[in-house]
Coordinates of C-alpha atoms in Angstrom, one line a residue:
K1 CA 154.3 61.3 43.3
V2 CA 152.0 58.5 44.2
S3 CA 151.1 56.3 41.3
K4 CA 147.5 55.4 40.3
P5 CA 147.9 51.6 41.1
V6 CA 149.0 52.5 44.6
I7 CA 146.1 54.9 45.1
V8 CA 143.7 52.2 43.9
L9 CA 145.2 49.6 46.2
T10 CA 145.1 51.9 49.1
V11 CA 141.4 52.6 48.6
V12 CA 140.7 48.9 48.2
V13 CA 142.5 48.1 51.4
I14 CA 140.8 50.9 53.3
I15 CA 137.4 49.7 52.0
G16 CA 138.2 46.1 53.1
V17 CA 139.3 47.1 56.5
I18 CA 136.1 49.2 57.0
A19 CA 134.0 46.4 55.7
N20 CA 135.7 44.0 58.1
I21 CA 135.3 46.4 61.1
L22 CA 131.5 46.6 60.2
L23 CA 131.3 42.8 60.1
L24 CA 133.1 42.6 63.4
L25 CA 130.7 45.0 65.0
K26 CA 127.8 43.1 63.7
K27 CA 129.3 39.9 65.2
A28 CA 129.4 38.4 61.7
E29 CA 133.0 37.5 62.1
T30 CA 135.4 36.7 64.9
I31 CA 138.3 38.9 66.1
E32 CA 140.7 36.1 64.9
K33 CA 139.4 36.2 61.4
F34 CA 139.5 40.0 61.4
A35 CA 143.2 39.9 62.6
M36 CA 144.0 37.3 59.9
Q37 CA 142.5 39.6 57.2
L38 CA 144.4 42.6 58.5
G39 CA 147.5 40.5 58.2
L40 CA 146.7 39.5 54.6
F41 CA 146.2 43.2 53.8
K42 CA 149.6 43.9 55.2
T43 CA 151.1 41.1 53.1
L44 CA 149.6 42.7 50.1
I45 CA 150.9 46.1 50.9
S46 CA 154.4 44.7 51.6
F47 CA 154.3 43.1 48.2
T48 CA 153.4 46.4 46.5
K49 CA 156.4 47.9 48.5
Y50 CA 158.9 45.4 47.2
V51 CA 157.8 45.1 43.5
P52 CA 158.6 48.6 42.3
Q53 CA 162.0 48.6 43.9
A54 CA 162.8 45.1 42.4
Y55 CA 161.7 46.5 39.0
M56 CA 163.8 49.6 39.3
N57 CA 166.8 47.7 40.5
Y58 CA 166.4 45.3 37.4
K59 CA 165.8 48.2 35.0
R60 CA 168.8 50.1 36.3
K61 CA 171.0 47.0 36.8
S62 CA 172.0 48.7 40.0
T63 CA 171.1 49.0 43.7
I64 CA 172.4 52.6 44.1
G65 CA 170.7 54.1 47.1
W66 CA 170.0 50.8 48.9
S67 CA 171.8 50.1 52.1
I68 CA 172.8 46.4 52.4
D69 CA 172.5 46.8 56.3
N70 CA 168.7 47.3 56.0
I71 CA 168.4 44.4 53.6
L72 CA 170.3 42.2 56.0
L73 CA 168.2 43.3 58.9
D74 CA 165.0 42.7 56.9
F75 CA 166.3 39.2 55.9
T76 CA 167.1 38.4 59.6
G77 CA 163.6 39.4 60.6
G78 CA 162.1 37.3 57.9
C79 CA 164.1 34.3 59.0
F80 CA 163.2 34.7 62.6
S81 CA 159.5 35.3 61.7
T82 CA 159.4 32.1 59.6
I83 CA 161.3 30.0 62.2
Q84 CA 158.9 31.2 64.9
V85 CA 155.9 30.0 63.0
I86 CA 157.5 26.6 62.3
V87 CA 158.6 26.2 66.0
D88 CA 155.1 27.1 67.2
A89 CA 153.5 24.6 64.8
V90 CA 155.9 21.9 66.1
I91 CA 155.3 22.7 69.8
D92 CA 151.5 22.8 69.2
G93 CA 151.5 19.6 67.1
S94 CA 149.4 21.4 64.4
F95 CA 149.6 24.4 62.2
N96 CA 147.7 27.5 63.4
W97 CA 146.1 29.0 60.3
N98 CA 145.8 32.4 62.0
L99 CA 149.6 32.6 61.5
V100 CA 149.4 32.4 57.7
P101 CA 149.9 36.2 57.2
K102 CA 153.1 36.1 59.4
L103 CA 154.4 33.1 57.4
L104 CA 153.6 34.8 54.1
L105 CA 155.3 38.0 55.2
G106 CA 158.3 36.1 56.3
F107 CA 158.7 34.3 53.0
E108 CA 158.0 37.4 51.1
S109 CA 160.7 39.3 53.0
L110 CA 163.2 36.4 52.4
C111 CA 162.5 36.1 48.7
F112 CA 162.8 39.8 47.9
D113 CA 165.8 40.3 50.2
V114 CA 167.6 37.5 48.4
L115 CA 166.7 39.3 45.1
F116 CA 168.1 42.6 46.4
M117 CA 171.3 41.0 47.7

């Protein structure tokens, strides 16, 4: 069963994406800004994916049903994603703000994975 907060969040994200597509079609925003906003929506969705599981693990004081293999793979992906953004910034000599969603997703993944381990 899908909870009401998830339904509301899904509707908000869909409306946001549609609004951004309309702005993109009207040339009111750039494709880079559109891609960044999609990345921020993804970050928000990922956050809503992790929070209920973290709450249930805390409430049950158990991680029954969770495979440590998947957590380790997710943690590794978060590490590589974060490292890639940092290396790109060092190579370019400046931080590319379009990579903020990728950096946030990497940190988000790392934080929750440490919590789950």
